[in-house]
Coordinates of C-alpha atoms and ligand atoms in Angstrom, one line a residue:
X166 CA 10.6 -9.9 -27.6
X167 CA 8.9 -8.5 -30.8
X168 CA 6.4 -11.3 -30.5
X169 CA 5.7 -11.2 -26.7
X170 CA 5.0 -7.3 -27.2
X171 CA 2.9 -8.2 -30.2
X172 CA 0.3 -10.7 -28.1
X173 CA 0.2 -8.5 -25.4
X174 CA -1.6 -6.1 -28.0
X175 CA -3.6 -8.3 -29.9
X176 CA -4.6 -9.6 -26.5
X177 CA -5.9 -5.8 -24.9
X178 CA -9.9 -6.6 -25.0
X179 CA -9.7 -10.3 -23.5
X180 CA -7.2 -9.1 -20.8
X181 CA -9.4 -6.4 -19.9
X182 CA -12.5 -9.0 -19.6
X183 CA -10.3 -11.3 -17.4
X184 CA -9.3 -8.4 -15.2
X185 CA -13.0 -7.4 -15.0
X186 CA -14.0 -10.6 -13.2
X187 CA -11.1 -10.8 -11.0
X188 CA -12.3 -7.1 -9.9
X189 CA -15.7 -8.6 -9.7
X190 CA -14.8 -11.1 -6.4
X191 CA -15.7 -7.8 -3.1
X192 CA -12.8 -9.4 -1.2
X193 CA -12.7 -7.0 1.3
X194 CA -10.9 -8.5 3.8
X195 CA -11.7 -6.5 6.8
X196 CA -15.5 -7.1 6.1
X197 CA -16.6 -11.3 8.2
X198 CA -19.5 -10.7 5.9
X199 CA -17.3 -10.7 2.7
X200 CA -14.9 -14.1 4.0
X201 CA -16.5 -16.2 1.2
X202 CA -15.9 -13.3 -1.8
X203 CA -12.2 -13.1 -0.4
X204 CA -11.3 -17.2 -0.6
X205 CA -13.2 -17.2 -4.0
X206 CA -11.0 -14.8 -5.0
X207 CA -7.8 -16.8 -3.5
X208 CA -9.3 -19.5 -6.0
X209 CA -9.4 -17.5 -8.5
X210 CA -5.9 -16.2 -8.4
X211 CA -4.9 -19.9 -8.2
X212 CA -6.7 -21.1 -11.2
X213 CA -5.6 -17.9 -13.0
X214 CA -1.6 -19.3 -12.0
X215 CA -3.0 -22.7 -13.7
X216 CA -3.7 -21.6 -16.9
X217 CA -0.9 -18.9 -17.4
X218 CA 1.3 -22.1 -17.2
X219 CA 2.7 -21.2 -13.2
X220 CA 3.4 -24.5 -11.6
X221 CA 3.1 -26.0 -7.8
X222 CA -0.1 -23.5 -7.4
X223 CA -0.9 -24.1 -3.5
X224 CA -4.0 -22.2 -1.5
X225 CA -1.9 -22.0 2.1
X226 CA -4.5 -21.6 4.7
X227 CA -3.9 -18.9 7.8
X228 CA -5.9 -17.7 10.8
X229 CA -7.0 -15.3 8.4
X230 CA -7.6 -14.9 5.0
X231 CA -5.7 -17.4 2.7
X232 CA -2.0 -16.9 0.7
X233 CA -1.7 -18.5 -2.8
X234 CA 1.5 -19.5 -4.3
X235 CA 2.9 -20.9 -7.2
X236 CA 6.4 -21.0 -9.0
X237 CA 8.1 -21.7 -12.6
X238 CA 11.9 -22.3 -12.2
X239 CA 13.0 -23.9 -15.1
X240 CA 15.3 -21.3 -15.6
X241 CA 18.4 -22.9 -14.4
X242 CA 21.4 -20.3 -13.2
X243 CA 18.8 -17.7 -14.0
X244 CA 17.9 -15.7 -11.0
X245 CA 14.5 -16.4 -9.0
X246 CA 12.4 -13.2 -8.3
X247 CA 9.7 -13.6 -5.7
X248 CA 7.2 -11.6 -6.4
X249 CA 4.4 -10.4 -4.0
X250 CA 0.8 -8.6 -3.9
X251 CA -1.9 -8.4 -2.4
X252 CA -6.0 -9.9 -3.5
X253 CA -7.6 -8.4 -0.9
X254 CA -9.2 -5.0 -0.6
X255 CA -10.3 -1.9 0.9
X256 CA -14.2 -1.5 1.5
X257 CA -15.8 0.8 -0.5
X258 CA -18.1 2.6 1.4
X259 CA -19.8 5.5 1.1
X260 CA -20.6 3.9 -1.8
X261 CA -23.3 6.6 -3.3
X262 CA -20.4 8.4 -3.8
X263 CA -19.5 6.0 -7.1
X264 CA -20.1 6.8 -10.5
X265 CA -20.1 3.1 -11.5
X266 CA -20.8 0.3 -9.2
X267 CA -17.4 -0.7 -7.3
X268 CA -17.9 -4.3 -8.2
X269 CA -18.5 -3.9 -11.7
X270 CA -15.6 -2.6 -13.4
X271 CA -16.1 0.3 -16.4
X272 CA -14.6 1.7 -18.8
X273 CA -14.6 5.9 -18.8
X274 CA -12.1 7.5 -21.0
X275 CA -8.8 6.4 -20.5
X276 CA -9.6 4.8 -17.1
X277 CA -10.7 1.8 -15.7
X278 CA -13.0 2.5 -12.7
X279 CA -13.0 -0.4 -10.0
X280 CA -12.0 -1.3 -6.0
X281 CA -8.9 -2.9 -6.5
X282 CA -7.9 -1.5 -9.9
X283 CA -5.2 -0.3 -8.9
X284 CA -4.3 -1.2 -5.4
X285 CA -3.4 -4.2 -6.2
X286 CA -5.3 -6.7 -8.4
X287 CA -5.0 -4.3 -11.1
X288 CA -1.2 -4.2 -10.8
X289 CA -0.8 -8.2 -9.6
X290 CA -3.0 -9.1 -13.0
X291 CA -0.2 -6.9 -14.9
X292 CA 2.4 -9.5 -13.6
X293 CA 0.1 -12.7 -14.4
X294 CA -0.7 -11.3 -17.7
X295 CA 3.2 -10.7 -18.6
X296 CA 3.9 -13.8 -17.5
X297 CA 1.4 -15.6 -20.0
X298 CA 2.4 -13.7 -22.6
X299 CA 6.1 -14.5 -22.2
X300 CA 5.1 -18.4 -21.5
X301 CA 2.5 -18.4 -24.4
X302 CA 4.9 -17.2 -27.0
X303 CA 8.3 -18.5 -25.8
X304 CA 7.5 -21.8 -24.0
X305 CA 9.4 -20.4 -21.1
X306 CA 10.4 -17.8 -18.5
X307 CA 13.6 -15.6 -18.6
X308 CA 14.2 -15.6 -15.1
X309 CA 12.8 -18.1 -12.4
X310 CA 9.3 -16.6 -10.2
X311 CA 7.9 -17.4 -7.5
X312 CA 4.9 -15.4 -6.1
X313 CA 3.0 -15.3 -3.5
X314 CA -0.4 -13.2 -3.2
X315 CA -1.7 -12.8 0.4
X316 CA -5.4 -11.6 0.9
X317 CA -5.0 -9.5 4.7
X318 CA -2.6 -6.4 3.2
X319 CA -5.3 -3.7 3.9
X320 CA -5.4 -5.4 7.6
X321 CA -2.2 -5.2 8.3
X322 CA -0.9 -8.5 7.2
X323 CA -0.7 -9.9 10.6
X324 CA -0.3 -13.3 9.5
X325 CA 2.4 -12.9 6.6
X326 CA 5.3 -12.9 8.9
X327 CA 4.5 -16.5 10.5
X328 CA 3.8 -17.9 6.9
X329 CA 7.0 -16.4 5.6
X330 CA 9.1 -17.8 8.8
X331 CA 7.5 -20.8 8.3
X332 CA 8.3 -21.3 5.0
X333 CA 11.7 -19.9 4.2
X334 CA 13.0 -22.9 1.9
X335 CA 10.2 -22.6 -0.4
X336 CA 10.2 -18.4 -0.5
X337 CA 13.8 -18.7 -1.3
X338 CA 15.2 -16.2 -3.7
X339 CA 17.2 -13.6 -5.0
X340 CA 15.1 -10.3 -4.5
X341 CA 11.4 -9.4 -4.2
X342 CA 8.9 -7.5 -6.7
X343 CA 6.5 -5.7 -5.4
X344 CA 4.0 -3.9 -7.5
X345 CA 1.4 -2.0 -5.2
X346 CA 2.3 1.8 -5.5
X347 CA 2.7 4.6 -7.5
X348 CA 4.3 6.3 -10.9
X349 CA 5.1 9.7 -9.6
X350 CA 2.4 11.5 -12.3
X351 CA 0.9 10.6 -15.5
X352 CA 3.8 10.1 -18.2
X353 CA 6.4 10.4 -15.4
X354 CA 7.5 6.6 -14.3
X355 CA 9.8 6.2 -11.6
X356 CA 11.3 3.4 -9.6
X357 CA 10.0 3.9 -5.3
X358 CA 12.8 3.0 -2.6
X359 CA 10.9 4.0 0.3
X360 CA 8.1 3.6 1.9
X361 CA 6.5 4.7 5.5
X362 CA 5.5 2.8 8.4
X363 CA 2.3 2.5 10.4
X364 CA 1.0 2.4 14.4
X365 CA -2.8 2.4 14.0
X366 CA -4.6 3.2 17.2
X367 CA -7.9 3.6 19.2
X368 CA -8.6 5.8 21.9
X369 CA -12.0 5.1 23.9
X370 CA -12.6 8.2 26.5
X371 CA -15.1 7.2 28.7
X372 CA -17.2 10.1 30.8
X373 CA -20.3 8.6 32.8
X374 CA -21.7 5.1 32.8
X375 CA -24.7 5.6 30.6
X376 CA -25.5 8.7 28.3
X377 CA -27.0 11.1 29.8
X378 CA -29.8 14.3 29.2
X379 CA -27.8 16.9 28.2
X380 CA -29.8 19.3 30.0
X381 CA -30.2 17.9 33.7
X382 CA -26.9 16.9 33.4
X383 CA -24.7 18.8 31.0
X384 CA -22.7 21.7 33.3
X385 CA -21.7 18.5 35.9
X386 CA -19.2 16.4 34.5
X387 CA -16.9 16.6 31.1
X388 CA -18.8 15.4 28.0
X389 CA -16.2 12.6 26.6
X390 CA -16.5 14.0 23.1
X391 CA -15.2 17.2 24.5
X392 CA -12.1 15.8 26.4
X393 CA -11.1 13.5 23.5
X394 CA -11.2 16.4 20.9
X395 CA -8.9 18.5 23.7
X396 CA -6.8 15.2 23.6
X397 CA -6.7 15.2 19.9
X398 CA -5.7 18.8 19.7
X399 CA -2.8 18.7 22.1
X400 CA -1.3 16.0 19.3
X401 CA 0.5 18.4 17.5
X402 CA 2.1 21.9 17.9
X403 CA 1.8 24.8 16.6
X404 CA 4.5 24.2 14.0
X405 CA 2.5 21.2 13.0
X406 CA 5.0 18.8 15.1
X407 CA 3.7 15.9 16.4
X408 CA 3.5 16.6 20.2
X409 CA 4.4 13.1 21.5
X410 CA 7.8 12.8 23.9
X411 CA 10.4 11.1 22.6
X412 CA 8.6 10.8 19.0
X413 CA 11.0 12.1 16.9
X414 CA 14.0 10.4 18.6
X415 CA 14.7 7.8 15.6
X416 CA 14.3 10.1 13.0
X417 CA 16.8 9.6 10.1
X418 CA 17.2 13.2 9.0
X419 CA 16.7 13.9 5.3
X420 CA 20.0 13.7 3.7
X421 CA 21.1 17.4 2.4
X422 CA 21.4 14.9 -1.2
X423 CA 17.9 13.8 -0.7
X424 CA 16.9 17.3 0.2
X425 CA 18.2 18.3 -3.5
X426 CA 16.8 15.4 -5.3
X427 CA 13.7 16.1 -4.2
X428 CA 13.5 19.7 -5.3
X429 CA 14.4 19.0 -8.7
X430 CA 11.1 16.7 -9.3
X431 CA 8.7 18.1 -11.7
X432 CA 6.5 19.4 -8.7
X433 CA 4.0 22.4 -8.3
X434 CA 2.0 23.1 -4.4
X435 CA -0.5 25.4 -6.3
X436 CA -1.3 22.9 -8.8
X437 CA -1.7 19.8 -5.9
X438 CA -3.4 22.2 -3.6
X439 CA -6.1 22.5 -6.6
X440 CA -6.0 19.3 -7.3
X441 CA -7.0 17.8 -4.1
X442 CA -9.7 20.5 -3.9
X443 CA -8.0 21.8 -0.6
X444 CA -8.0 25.1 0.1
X445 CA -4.6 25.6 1.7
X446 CA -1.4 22.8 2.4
X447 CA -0.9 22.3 6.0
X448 CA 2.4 20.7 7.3
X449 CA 5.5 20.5 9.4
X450 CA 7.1 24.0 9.3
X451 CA 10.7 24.0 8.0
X452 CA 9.9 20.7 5.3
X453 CA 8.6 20.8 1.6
X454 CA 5.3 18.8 0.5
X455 CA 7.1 15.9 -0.6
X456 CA 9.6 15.7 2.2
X457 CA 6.7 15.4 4.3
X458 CA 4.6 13.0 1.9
X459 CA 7.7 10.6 1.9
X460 CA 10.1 11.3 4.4
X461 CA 8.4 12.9 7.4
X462 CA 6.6 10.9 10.4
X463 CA 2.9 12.4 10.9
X464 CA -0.2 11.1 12.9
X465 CA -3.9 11.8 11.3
X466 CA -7.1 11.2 12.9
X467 CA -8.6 8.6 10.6
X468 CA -11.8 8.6 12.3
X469 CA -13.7 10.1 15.5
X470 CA -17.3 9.3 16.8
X471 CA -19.5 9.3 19.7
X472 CA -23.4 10.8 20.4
X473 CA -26.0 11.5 18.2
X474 CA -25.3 11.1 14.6
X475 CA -28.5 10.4 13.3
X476 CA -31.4 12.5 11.6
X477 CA -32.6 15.6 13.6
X478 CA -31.6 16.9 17.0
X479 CA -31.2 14.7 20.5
X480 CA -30.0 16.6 23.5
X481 CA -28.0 13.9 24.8
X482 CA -24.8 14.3 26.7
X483 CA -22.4 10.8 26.1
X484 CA -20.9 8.2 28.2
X485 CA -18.3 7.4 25.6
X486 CA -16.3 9.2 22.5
X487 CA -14.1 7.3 20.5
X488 CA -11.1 7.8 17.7
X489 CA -9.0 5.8 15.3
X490 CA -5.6 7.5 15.0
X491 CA -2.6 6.3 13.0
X492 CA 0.8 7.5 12.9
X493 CA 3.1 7.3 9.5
X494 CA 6.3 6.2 10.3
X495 CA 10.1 6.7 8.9
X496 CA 13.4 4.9 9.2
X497 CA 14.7 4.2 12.0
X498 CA 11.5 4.1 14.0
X499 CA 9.6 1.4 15.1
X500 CA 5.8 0.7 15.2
X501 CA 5.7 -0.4 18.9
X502 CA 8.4 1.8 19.8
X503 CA 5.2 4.8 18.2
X504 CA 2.4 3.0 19.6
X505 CA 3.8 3.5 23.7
X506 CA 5.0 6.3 23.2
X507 CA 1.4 7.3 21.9
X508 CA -0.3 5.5 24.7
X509 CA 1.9 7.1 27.5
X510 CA 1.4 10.6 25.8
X511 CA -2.6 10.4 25.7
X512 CA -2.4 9.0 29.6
X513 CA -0.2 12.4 30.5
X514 CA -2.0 14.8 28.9
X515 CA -5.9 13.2 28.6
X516 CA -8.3 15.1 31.6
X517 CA -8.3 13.5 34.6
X518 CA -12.2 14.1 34.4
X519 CA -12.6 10.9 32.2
X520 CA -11.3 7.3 32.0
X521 CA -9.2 7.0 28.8
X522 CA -8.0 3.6 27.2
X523 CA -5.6 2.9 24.1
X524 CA -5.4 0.1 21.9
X525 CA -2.8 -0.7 19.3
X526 CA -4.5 -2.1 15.8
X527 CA -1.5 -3.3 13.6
X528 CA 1.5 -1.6 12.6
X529 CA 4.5 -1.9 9.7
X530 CA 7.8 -1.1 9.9
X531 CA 9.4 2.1 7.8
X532 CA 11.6 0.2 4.8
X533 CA 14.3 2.2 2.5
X534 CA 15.6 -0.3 -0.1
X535 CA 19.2 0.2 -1.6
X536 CA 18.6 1.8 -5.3
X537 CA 21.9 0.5 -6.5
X538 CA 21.2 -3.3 -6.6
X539 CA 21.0 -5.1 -9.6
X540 CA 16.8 -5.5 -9.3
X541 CA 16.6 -1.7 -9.6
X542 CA 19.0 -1.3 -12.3
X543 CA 16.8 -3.6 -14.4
X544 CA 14.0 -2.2 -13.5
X545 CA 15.1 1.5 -14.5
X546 CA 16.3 -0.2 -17.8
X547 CA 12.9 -2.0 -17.8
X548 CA 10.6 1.0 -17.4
X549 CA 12.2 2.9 -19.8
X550 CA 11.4 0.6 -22.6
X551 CA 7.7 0.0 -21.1
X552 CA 7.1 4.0 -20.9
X553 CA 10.2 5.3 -23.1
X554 CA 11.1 7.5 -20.4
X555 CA 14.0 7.3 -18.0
X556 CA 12.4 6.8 -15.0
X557 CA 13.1 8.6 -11.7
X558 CA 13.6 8.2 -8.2
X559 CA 11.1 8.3 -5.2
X560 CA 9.9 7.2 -1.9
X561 CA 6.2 7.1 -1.2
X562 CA 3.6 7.9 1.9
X563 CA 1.9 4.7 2.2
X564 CA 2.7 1.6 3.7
X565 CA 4.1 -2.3 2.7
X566 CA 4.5 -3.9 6.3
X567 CA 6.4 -6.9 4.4
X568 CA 8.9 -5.4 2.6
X569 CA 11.2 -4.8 6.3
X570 CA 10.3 -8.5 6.9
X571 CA 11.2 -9.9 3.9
X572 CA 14.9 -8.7 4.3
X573 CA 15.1 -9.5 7.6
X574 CA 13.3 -13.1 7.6
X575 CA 14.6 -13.6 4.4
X576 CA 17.5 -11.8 3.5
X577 CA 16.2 -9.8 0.2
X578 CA 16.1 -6.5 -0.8
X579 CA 12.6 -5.5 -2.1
X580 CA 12.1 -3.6 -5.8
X581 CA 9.1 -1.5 -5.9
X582 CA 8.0 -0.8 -9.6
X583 CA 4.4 0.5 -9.4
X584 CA 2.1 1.2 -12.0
X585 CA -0.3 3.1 -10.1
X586 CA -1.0 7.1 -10.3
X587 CA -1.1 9.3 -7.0
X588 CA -4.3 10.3 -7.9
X589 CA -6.2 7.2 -9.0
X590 CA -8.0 7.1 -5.7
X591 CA -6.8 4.0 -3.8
X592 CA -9.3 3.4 -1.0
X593 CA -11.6 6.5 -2.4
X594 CA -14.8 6.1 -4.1
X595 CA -14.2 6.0 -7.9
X596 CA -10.7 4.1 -7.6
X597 CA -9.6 3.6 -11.6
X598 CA -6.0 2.7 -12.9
X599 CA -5.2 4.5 -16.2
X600 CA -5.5 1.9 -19.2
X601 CA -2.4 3.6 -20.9
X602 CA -0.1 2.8 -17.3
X603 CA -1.8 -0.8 -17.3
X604 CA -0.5 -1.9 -20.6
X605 CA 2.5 -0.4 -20.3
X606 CA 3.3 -2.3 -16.9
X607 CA 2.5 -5.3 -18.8
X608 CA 5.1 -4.1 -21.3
X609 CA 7.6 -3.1 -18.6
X610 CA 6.8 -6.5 -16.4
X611 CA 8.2 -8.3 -19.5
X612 CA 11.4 -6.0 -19.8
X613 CA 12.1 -6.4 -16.3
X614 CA 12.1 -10.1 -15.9
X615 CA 14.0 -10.2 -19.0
X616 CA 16.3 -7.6 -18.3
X617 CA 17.1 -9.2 -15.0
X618 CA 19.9 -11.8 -16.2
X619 CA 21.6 -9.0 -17.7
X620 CA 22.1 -7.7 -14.2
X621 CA 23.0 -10.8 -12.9
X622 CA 25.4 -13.4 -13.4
X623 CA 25.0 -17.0 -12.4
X624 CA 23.0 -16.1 -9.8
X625 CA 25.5 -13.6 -8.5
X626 CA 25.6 -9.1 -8.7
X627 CA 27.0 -8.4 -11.8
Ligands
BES189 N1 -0.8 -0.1 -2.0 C1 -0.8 0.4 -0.7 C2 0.5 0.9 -0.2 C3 0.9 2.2 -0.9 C4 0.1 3.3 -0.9 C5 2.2 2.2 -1.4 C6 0.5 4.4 -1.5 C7 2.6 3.4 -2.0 C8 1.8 4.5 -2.1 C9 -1.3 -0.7 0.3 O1 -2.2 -1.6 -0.2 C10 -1.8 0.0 1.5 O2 -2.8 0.7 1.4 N2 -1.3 -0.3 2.6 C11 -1.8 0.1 3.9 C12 -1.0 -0.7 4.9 C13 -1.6 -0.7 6.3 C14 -3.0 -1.2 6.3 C15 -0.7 -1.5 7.2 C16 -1.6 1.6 4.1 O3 -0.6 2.2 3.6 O4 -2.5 2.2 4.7
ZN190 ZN1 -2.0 -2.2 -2.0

């Protein structure tokens, strides 16, 4: 172990390099213009697999964007982990609002300033980098790996499932890594068994066939814009409930355990409130902050548009208004269940002065994953030699759509150790990963897979 930990350090600046040109590659998957950047990247991912020493490296194609695998399992007896994450990423506009360009990855204090440092090449180059360093210094692996990095995650994954039914032989294993979320603050690491769901929708409100002057016309029919704001308000109540029938229906509870975990995390509203630069918190009545963060359903308005946007003033009353709106889901409800119940809820209460349609964009299913298996034991044992803190316990807000899949295609329970920080602005402008959390996941990566045996005996629970 000494000498694993000892490469990883004398290895810091050309790891950093490497990492710099796999954030290089824009592979922003939900960008056409940007399909070429997201294969290169697939390739570079594979012929990263190559020279760590990861056999059977294999570019699967999809309808989409493409998969790579690869595998080592040598380690006979030893358990297999398969271990998932993502290439692709989010786009990066408004881009003026970078310090540093969002391609070219820089250095600032303790940071590392990139798209995709830390959601997820950052933290899927922590794995490839353990794994070299174990191979490089031990001619082996503790445990046998398989992993597989997908490039549509930030698009909903929507061909994962197929590939993973398709291939459940070769994806065969004993549990699944995922690294693709967050510590829960700086110096605080903690092991994540939850994660929400997602029904992303789009509402098109229609008004009049063409746009129209505002003034000849405006005082005769409903401007679109109008109805679909009134829509939009009638969403939630007044005790910040989502105002959908039948939405809360499959709503685990909070456990009254969960309840008192939760309010003995190191955790200040005043000091978030500040943080985020908002000037009050605004939630569910009756729930604290992180209930609703982690534990709560809620439905945002990601996005809303229609009219004149442009320079200047146009007195123009429009045909159409349009919104993207997303609900965050919890166990036990479902993504389609969410999306009609959304759709029959905007056709009830929309005005009858406008033609309204509703799309469903992707969804993910809610996932709690048991914290007493043997993965998460070895990973709390794995993080606390990595950070030298005993780590603790949390769900998060966002979303892994394969994580429910994988245990119900494939039977495994799913560890989530990320390296991330709450703050590092995932899908912002100025998205960084801390240096300090980076080689330390290196550090823990290397405890966890060799920890894992320990947890394990011939392939069984210990
Ligand atoms: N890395 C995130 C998921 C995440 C975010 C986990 C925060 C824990 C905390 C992932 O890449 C992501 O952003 N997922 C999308 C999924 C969606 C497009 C289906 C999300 O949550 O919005
Ligand atoms: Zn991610």
């Amino acid at each position: 172990m000494e000498r694993i930990l000892s490469f990883v350090e004398s290895n810091k600046d050309r790891y950093l390099s490497e990492l710099k040109d796999f954030l290089a590659i824009p592979s922003v998957s939900s960008q056409s213009e940007h399909n070429k950047d997201t294969r290169a990247c697939a390739e570079w991912v594979a012929s990263q697999m190559r020279t760590i020493g990861m056999n059977n490296v294999q570019i699967f194609e999809t309808p989409g964007h493409p998969i790579v695998y690869c595998d080592w399992l040598a380690a006979a007896g030893k358990p297999t982990v398969l271990f998932y994450g993502h290439y692709d990423v989010q786009p990066v506009d408004p881009v003026n609002l970078w310090t540093s360009p969002p391609f070219e990855a820089a250095i600032r204090g303790e940071n590392l300033y990139a798209r995709g440092s830390a959601d997820d090449k950052g933290q899927v180059y922590i794995h490839l980098k353990a794994i070299e360093s174990y191979m490089k210094n031990s001619g082996n692996l503790p445990v046998n790996i398989k992993m597989i990095i997908e490039g549509e995650e930030e698009v909903g994954s929507a061909n994962l499932d197929n590939f993973v039914k398709g291939k459940k032989d070769l994806l065969k294993a004993d549990l699944v890594l995922i690294s693709d979320s967050a510590m829960f603050a700086r110096g605080v690491p903690s092991v994540c068994y939850g994660l929400r769901g997602l029904a992303y929708m789009e509402v098109e409100v229609t008004g009049s066939k063409s746009d129209l002057h505002s003034g000849s016309f405006g005082g005769s029919v409903h401007n679109p814009i109008q109805a679909l704001s009134e829509t939009i308000s009638m969403l939630h109540d007044k005790n910040g409930r989502i105002a959908i029938k039948g939405f809360y229906n499959d709503v685990r509870p909070l456990s009254k355990a969960e309840r008192t975990a939760y309010k003995k995390l190191p955790w200040n509203d005043k000091k978030y409130a500040k943080d985020l630069g908002a000037k009050q918190l605004y939630g569910e009545k009756g729930y604290t902050t992180l209930e609703r963060l982690w534990a709560r359903p809620t439905l945002e308005c990601n996005g809303i548009w229609g009219g004149y946007t442009g320079e200047g003033a146009k007195t123009v009353l429009p045909a159409k208004a349009f919104a993207k709106i997303s609900m965050r889901l919890v166990p036990d409800q479902s993504s389609d269940r969410a999306a009609k119940l959304f759709e029959r809820q905007i056709k009830r209460i929309a005005p009858k002065t406008v033609d309204v349609k509703v799309r469903a964009l992707h969804g993910g299913e809610p996932a709690i994953t048991p914290i007493d298996s043997p993965g998460v034991q070895a990973a709390v044992a794995a993080l606390e030699k990595g950070f030298g803190k005993k780590p603790l316990y949390q769900r998060e807000g966002g979303s892994i759509p394969i994580v429910v899949q994988f245990k119900r295609i494939l039977g495994l329970d799913t560890v989530l150790l990320g390296f991330g920080l709450p703050d590092e602005n995932a899908h912002a402008p100025d998205e960084h990963i801390n240096l300090d959390n980076f080689f330390g996941g290196i550090r823990t990566s290397i405890h966890f897979y060799n920890e894992l045996p320990n947890y394990w005996k011939n392939g069984k629970k210990k």
